[in-house]
Short mmCIF file of C-alpha atoms and ligand atoms in Angstrom, two decimals:
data_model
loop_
_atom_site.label_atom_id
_atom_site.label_comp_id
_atom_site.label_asym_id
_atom_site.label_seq_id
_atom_site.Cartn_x
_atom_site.Cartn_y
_atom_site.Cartn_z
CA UNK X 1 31.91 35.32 103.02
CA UNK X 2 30.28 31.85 102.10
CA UNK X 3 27.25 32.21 99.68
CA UNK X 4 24.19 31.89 101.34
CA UNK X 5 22.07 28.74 100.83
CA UNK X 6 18.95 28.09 99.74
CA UNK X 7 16.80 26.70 102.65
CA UNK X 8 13.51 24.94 101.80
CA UNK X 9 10.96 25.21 104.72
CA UNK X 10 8.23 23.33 105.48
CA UNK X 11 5.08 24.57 107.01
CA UNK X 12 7.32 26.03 109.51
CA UNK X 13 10.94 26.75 110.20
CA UNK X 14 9.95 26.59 114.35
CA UNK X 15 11.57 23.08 114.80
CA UNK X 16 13.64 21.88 117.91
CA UNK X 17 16.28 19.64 117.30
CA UNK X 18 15.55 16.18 118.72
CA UNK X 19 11.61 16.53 118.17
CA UNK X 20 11.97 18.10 121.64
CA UNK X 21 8.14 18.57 122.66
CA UNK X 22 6.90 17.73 119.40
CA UNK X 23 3.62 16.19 120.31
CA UNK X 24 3.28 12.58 118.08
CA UNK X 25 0.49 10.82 119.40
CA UNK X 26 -2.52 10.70 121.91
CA UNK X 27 -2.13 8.42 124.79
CA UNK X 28 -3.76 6.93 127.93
CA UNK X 29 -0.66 5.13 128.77
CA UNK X 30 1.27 7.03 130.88
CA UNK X 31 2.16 10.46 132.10
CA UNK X 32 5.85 12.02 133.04
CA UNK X 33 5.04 14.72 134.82
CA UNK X 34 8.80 16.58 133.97
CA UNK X 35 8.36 19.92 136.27
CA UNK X 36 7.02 18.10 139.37
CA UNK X 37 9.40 14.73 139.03
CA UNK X 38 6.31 12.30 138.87
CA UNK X 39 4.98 9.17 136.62
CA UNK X 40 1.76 8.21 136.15
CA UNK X 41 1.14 4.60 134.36
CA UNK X 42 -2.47 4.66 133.20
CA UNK X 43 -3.49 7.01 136.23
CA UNK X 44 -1.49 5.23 138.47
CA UNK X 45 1.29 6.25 140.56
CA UNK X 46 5.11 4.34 139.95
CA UNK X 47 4.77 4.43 144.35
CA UNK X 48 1.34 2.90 144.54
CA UNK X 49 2.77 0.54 142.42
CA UNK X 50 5.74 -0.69 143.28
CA UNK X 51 4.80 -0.87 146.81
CA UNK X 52 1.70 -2.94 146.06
CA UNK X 53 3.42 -6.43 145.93
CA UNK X 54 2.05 -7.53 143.07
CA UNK X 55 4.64 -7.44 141.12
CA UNK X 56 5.65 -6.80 137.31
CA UNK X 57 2.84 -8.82 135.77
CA UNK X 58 -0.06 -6.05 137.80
CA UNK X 59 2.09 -3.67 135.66
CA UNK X 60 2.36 -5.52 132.55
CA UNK X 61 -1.34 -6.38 132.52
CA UNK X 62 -1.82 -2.78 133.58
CA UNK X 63 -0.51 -1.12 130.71
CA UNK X 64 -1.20 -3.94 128.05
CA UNK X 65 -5.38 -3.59 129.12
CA UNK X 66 -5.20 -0.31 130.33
CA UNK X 67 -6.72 -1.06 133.91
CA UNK X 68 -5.82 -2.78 137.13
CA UNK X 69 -6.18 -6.75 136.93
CA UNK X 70 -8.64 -8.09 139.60
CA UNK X 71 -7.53 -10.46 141.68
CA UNK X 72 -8.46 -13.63 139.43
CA UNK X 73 -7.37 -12.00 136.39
CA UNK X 74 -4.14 -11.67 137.95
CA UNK X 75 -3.51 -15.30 139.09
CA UNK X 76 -4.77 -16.39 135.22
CA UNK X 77 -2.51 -13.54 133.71
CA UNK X 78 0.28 -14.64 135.74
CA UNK X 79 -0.26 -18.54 134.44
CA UNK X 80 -0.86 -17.13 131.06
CA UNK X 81 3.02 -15.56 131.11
CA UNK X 82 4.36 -18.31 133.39
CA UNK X 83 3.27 -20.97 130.30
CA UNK X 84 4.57 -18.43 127.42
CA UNK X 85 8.27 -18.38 128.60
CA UNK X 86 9.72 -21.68 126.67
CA UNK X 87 11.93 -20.83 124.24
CA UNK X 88 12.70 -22.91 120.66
CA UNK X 89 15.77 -25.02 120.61
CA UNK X 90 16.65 -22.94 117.51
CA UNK X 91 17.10 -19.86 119.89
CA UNK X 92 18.84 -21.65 122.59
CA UNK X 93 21.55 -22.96 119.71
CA UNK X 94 21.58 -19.45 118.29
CA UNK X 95 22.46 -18.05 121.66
CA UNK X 96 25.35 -20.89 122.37
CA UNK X 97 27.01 -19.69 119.04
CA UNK X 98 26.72 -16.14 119.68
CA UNK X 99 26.56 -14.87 123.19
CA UNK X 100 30.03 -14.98 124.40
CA UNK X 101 31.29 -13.11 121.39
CA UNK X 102 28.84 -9.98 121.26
CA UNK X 103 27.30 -7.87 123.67
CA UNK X 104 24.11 -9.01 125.32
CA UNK X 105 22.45 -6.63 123.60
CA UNK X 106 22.99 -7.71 120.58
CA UNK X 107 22.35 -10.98 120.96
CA UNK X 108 18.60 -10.25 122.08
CA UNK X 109 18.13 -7.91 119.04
CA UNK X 110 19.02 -10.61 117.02
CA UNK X 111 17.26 -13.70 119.38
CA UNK X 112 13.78 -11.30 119.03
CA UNK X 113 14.35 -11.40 115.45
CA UNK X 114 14.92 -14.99 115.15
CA UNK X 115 11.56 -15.73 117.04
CA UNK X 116 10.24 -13.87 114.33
CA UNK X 117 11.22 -16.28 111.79
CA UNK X 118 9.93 -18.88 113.63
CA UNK X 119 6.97 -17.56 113.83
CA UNK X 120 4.60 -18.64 110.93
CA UNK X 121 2.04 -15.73 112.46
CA UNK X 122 4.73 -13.35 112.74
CA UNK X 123 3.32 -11.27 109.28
CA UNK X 124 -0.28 -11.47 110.67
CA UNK X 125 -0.82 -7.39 112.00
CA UNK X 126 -3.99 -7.37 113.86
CA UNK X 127 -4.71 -5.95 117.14
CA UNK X 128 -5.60 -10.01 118.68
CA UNK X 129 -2.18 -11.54 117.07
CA UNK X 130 0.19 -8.59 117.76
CA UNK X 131 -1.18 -8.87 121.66
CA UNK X 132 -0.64 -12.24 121.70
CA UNK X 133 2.86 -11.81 120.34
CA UNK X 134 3.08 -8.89 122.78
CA UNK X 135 2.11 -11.38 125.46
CA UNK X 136 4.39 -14.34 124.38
CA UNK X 137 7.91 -11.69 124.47
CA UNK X 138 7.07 -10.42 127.81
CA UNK X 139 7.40 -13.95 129.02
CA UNK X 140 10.11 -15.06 126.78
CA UNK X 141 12.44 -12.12 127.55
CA UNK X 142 13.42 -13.02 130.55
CA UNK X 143 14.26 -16.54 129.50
CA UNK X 144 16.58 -15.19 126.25
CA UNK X 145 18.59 -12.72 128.96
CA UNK X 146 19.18 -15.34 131.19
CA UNK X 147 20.06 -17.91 128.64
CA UNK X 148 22.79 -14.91 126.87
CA UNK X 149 23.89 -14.41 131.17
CA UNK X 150 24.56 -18.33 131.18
CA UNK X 151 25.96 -18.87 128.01
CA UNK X 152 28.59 -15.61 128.24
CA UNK X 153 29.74 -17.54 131.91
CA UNK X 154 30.20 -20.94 129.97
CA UNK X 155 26.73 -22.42 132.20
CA UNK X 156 24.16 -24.49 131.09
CA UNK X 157 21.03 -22.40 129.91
CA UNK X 158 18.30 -23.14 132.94
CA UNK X 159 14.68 -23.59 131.31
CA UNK X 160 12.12 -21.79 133.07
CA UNK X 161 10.19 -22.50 136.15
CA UNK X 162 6.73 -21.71 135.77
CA UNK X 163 6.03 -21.97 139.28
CA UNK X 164 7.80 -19.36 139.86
CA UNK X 165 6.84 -15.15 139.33
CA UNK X 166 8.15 -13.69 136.39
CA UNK X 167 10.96 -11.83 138.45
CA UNK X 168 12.26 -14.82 140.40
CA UNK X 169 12.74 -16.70 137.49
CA UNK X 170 14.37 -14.22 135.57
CA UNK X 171 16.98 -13.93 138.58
CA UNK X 172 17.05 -17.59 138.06
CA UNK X 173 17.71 -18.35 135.01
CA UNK X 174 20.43 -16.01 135.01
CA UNK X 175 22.19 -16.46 138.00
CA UNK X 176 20.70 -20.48 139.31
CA UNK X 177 20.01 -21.65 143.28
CA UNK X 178 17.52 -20.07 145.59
CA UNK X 179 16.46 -16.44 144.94
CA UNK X 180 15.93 -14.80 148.01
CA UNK X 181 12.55 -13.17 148.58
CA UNK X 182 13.87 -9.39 149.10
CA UNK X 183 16.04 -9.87 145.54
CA UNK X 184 12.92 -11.17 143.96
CA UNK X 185 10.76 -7.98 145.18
CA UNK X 186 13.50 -5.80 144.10
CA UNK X 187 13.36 -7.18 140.55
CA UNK X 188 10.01 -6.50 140.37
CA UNK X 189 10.53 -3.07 141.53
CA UNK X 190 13.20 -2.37 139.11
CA UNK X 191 11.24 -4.10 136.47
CA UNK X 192 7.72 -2.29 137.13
CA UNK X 193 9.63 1.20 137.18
CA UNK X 194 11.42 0.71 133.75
CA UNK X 195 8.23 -0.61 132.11
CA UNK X 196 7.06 2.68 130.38
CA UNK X 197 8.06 6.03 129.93
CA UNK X 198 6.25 7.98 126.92
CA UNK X 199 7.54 9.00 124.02
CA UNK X 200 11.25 7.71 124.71
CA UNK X 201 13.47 6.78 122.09
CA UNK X 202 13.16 3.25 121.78
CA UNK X 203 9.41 3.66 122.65
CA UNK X 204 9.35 6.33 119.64
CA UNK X 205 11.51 3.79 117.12
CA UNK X 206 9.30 1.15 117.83
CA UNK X 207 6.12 2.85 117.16
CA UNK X 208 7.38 4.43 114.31
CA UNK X 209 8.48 1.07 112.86
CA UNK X 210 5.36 -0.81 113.54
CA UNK X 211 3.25 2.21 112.04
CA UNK X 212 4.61 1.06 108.27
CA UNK X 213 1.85 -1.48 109.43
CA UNK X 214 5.27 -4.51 109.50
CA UNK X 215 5.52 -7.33 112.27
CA UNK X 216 5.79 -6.65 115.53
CA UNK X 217 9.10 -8.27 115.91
CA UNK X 218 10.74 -6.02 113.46
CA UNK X 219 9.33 -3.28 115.45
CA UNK X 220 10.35 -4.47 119.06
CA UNK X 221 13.91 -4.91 117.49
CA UNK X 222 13.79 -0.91 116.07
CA UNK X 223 12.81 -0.61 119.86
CA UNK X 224 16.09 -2.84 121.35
CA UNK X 225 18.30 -1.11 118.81
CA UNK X 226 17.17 2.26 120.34
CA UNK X 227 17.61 1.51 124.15
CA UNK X 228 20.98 -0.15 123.61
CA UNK X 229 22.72 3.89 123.11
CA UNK X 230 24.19 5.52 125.59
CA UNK X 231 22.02 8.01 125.88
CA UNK X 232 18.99 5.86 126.02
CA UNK X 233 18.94 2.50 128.31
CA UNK X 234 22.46 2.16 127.68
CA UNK X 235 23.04 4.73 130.21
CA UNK X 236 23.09 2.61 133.40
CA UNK X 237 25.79 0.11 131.96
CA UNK X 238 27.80 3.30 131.85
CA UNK X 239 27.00 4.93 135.14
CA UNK X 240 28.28 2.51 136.96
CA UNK X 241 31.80 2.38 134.89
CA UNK X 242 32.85 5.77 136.77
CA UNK X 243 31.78 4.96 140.31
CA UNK X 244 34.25 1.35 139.68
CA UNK X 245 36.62 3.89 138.25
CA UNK X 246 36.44 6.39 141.12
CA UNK X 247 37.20 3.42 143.19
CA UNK X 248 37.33 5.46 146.49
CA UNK X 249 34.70 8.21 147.78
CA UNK X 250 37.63 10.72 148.42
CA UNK X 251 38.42 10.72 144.83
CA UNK X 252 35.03 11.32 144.01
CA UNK X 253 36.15 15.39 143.88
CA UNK X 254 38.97 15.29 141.82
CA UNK X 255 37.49 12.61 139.52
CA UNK X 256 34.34 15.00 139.25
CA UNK X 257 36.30 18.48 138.38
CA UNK X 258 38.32 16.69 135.96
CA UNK X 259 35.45 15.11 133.96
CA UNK X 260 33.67 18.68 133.88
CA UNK X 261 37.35 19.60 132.55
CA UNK X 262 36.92 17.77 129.88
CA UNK X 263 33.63 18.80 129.11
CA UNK X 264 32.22 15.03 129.30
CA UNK X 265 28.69 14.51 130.36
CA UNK X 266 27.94 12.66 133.98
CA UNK X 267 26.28 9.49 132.93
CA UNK X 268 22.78 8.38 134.81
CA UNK X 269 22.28 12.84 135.03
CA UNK X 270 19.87 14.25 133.10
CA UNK X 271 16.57 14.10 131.35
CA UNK X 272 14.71 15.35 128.01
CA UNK X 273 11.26 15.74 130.35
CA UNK X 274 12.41 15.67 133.60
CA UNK X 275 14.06 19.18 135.39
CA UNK X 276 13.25 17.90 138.69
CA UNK X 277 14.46 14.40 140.50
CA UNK X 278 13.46 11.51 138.27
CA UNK X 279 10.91 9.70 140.74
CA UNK X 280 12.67 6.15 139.51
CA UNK X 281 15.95 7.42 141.09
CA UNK X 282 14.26 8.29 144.69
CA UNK X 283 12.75 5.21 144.64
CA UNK X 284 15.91 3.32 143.73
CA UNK X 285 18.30 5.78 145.91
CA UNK X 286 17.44 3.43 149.37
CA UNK X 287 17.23 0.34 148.08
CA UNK X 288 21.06 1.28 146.72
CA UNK X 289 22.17 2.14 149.95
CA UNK X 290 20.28 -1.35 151.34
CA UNK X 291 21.79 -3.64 148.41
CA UNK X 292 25.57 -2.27 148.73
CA UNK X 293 25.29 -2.42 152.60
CA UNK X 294 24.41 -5.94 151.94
CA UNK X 295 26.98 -6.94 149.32
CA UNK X 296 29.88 -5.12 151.12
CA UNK X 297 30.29 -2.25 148.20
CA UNK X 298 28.81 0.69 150.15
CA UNK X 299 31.84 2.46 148.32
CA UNK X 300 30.30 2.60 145.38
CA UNK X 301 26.88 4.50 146.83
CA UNK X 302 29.45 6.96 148.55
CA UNK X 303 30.79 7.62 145.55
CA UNK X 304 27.28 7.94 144.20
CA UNK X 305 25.83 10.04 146.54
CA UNK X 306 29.17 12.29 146.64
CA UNK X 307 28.88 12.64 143.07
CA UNK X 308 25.07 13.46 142.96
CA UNK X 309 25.49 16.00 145.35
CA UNK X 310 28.49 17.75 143.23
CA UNK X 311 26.67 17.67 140.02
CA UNK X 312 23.34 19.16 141.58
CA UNK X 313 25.20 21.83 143.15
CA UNK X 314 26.86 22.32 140.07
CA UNK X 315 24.09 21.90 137.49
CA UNK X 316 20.80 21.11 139.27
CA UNK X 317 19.84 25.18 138.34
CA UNK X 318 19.91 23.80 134.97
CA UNK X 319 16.96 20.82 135.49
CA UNK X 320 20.01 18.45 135.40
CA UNK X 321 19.46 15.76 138.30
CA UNK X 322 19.71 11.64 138.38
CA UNK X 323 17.71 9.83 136.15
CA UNK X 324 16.37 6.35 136.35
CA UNK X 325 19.82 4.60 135.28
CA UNK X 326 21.65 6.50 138.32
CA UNK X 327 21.55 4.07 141.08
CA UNK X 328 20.04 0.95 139.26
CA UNK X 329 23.60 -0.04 138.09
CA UNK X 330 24.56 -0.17 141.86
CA UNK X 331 21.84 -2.45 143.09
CA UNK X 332 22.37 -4.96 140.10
CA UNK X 333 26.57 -4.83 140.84
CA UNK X 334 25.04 -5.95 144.54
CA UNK X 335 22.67 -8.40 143.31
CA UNK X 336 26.07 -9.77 141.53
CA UNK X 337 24.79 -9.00 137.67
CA UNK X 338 27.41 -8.67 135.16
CA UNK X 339 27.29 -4.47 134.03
CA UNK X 340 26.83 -5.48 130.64
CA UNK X 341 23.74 -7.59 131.47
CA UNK X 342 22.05 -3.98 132.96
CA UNK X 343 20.51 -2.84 129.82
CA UNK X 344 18.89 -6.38 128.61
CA UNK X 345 17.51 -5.86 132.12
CA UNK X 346 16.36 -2.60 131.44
CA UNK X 347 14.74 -4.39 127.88
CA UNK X 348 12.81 -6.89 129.52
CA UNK X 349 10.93 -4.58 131.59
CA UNK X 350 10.07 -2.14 128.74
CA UNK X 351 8.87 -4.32 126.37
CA UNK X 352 5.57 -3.94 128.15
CA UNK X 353 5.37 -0.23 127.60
CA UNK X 354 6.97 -0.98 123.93
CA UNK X 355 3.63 -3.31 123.20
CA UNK X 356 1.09 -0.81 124.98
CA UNK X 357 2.03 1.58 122.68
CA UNK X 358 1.94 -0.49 119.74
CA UNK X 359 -1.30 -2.05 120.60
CA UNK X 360 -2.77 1.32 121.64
CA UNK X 361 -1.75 2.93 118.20
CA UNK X 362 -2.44 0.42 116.15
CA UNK X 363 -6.18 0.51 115.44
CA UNK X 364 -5.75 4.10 114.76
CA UNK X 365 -2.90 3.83 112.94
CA UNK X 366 -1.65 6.47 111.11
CA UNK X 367 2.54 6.19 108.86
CA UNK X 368 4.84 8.74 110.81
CA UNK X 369 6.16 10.89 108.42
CA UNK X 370 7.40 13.90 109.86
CA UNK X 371 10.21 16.26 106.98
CA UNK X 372 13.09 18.26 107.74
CA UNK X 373 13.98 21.68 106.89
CA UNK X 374 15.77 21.21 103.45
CA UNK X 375 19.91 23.12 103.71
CA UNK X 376 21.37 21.74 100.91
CA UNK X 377 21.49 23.44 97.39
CA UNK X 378 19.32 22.95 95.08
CA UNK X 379 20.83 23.57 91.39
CA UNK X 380 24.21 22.03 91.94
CA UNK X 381 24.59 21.29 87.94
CA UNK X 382 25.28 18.23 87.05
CA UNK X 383 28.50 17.43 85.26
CA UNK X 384 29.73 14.37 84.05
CA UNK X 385 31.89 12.09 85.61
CA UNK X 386 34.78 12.61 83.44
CA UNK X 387 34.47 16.30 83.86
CA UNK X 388 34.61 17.17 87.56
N1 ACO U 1 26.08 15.78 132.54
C1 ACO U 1 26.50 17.04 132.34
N2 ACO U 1 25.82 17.95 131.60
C2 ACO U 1 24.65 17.55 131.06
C3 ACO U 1 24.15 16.26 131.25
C4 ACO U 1 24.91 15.35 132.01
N3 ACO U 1 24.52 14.10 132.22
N4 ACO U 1 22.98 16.14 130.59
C5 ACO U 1 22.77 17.32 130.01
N5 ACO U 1 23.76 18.16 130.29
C6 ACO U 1 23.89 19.54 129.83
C7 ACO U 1 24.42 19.57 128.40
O1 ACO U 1 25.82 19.59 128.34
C8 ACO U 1 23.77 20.82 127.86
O2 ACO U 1 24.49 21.91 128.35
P1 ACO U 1 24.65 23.28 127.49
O3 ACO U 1 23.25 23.81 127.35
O4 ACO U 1 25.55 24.10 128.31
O5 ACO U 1 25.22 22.85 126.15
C9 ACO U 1 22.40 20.84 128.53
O6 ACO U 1 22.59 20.13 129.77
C10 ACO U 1 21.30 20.18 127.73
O7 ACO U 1 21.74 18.88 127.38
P2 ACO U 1 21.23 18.07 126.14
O8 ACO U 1 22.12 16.89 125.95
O9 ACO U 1 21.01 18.97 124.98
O10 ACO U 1 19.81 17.62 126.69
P3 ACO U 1 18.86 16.58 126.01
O11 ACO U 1 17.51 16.87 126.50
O12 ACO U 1 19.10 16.51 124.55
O13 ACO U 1 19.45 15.22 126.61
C11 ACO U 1 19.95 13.36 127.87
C12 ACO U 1 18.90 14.45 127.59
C13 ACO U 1 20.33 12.66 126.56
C14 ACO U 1 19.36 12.30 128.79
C15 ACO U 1 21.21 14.02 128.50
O14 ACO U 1 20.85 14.61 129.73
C16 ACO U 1 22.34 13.02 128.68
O15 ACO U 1 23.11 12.79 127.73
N6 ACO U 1 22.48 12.43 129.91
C17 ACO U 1 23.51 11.43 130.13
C18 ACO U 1 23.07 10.08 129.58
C19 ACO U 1 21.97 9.47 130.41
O16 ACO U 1 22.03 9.39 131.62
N7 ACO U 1 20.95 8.96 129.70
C20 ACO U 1 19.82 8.24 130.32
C21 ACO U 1 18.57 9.05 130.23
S1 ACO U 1 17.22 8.25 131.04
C22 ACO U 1 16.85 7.04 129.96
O17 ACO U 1 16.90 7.16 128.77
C23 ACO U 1 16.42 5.76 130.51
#
């Protein structure tokens, strides 16, 4: 029998792996309401929202000021972004080098972190320069996506249109010609729906990084690096990869007993808070079935709604139903974005909720330091090197 170890607690050995509901942080950000499938942004509901037509920048000024724009401060907050969204030649070369060689998000970790260095603020951490950096990256994401979407198809990187709302140009700069006004509203949909969501990963990696009291950059890459896993925002790059693979809806059976075989987890299923529907995923589940009707790949919500209703009969007693990522990846494949282009999608909305959080923290701000339970031994002897 193996010698027991020593184990070193501390405080208390009643930890869950995964911080799951640890409590970090007060907020008045937003709410995910897990047991009743509903989000709150600052009191708000996602449906009030999204259905309000005024786009991502009511959300983004929503959550970076913590109450709804009036009408004037709208129209001057959407200027405010529109003039923000330029980005530095240095960038723009960076991104011709790079983009075609790396995956997109990789090259807007490392764009973000180059705007840092061009930044001669960038070490300046007060609450007035780290909103105004907050500010200038919600307008200037967009324009680095797009300009990694044109570079990886061998097009010319389109500047940005500031006549134009923040989700119409982003569909512009990535894709060029008209954007029509349903795709636009749809953007902002998708956009205002990924813009905060707690204490997520990346949300959790980027306020732990900016409470060391560094830049903001540094922290909003921690906060990139995060959402770019699989099990974070990385998710609806891969959802989509099975219903492609599935190909046909009557395979959707076979393809599902065989993965369960396997023991492999159904991508775009699941959530740490969430045991009911994710709201993000009812909203998203028509406007999936009105995109691929559109584009002429219905097959691919078949499959989708085939699979959904296998895996909730199947595991829905356990609190496992879609998440957000579930049908997003089929409205972008309508909208004719590249899958690999979903996440940095994903990134430009929640950089919004990343800065809230940061700026909300900040003037309390307090170095996480959380410690683990200690396993290892602790009198190991040491011998010299020439001895063991
Ligand atoms: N498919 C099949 N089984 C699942 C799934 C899934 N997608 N998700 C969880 N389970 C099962 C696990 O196998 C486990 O079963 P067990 O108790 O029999 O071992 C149980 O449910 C709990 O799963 P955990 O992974 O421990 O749950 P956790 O809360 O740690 O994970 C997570 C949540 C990471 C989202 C998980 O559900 C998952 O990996 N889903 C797939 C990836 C995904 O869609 N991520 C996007 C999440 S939304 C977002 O971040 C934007």
């Amino acid at each position: 029998m193996a010698e027991e170890k020593p184990r070193q607690f501390v405080g208390s050995t009643e930890f869950k792996k995964g911080l799951e509901g640890a409590i970090t942080n007060e907020s008045k950000i937003s709410y995910v309401d897990g047991a009743n499938g509903k989000l709150i942004y600052c009191g708000y509901s996602i449906d009030d929202l999204t259905q309000g037509g005024q786009g991502f920048e009511e959300t983004a000024y929503l959550l970076l000021h913590g109450r709804l724009p009036k009408s004037a401060e709208l129209d001057a907050f959407k200027k405010d972004l529109a003039g923000r969204r330029t980005i530095p030649g240095e960038v723009k070369d960076f991104l011709k080098g790079v983009a075609k060689r790396c995956h997109p998000m990789s090259s807007l970790r490392s764009a973000i972190s180059l705007l840092g260095c061009l930044n001669p603020n960038e070490f300046e951490v007060t609450v007035d320069n780290d909103m105004e950096i907050a500010l200038t990256l919600t307008a200037q994401f967009p324009t680095v996506v797009g300009a990694i979407q044109r570079v990886r198809k061998d097009q010319p990187i389109i500047d940005p249109d500031p006549s134009l709302g923040h989700s119409e140009d982003f569909l512009h700069m990535m894709t060029g010609g008209k954007i029509e006004p349903r795709m636009a509203e749809v953007m902002d949909m998708a956009l205002i729906l990924h813009a905060e969501h707690g204490m997520n990963a990346s949300t959790f990696s980027a306020m732990v990084t900016n409470s060391s009291l560094t830049d903001m950059y540094s922290s909003i890459v921690a906060g990139i690096g995060s959402l770019k896993g699989p099990l974070h925002g990385g998710a609806n790059e891969a959802t989509l990869k099975p219903f492609i693979e599935i190909g046909d809806p009557a395979k959707t059976e076979t393809w599902f007993h065989n993965s369960k075989a396997e023991k492999r987890k159904v991508m775009g299923f699941g959530h740490r808070v969430y045991k009911a529907y994710d709201p993000r995923a009812v909203i998203f589940d028509p406007i999936a079935e009105e995109f691929s009707g559109k584009a002429g790949t219905s097959h691919l919500y078949e499959i989708a709604k085939k699979l959904e209703a296998l895996v909730v009969a199947d595991l829905g007693g356990k609190g496992i139903f879609p998440n957000v990522d579930y049908f997003s990846g089929v409205i972008y494949n309508a909208m004719g974005i590249d899958t690999d282009m979903f996440t940095p999608i994903f990134a430009v909305a929640r950089i919004a909720g990343w800065s809230a959080r940061i700026l909300e923290y900040l003037p309390e701000n307090r170095l996480f330091r959380p410690r683990a339970v200690y396993v290892g031994d602790l009198e190991s002897g040491y011998v010299p090197i020439g001895q063991r």
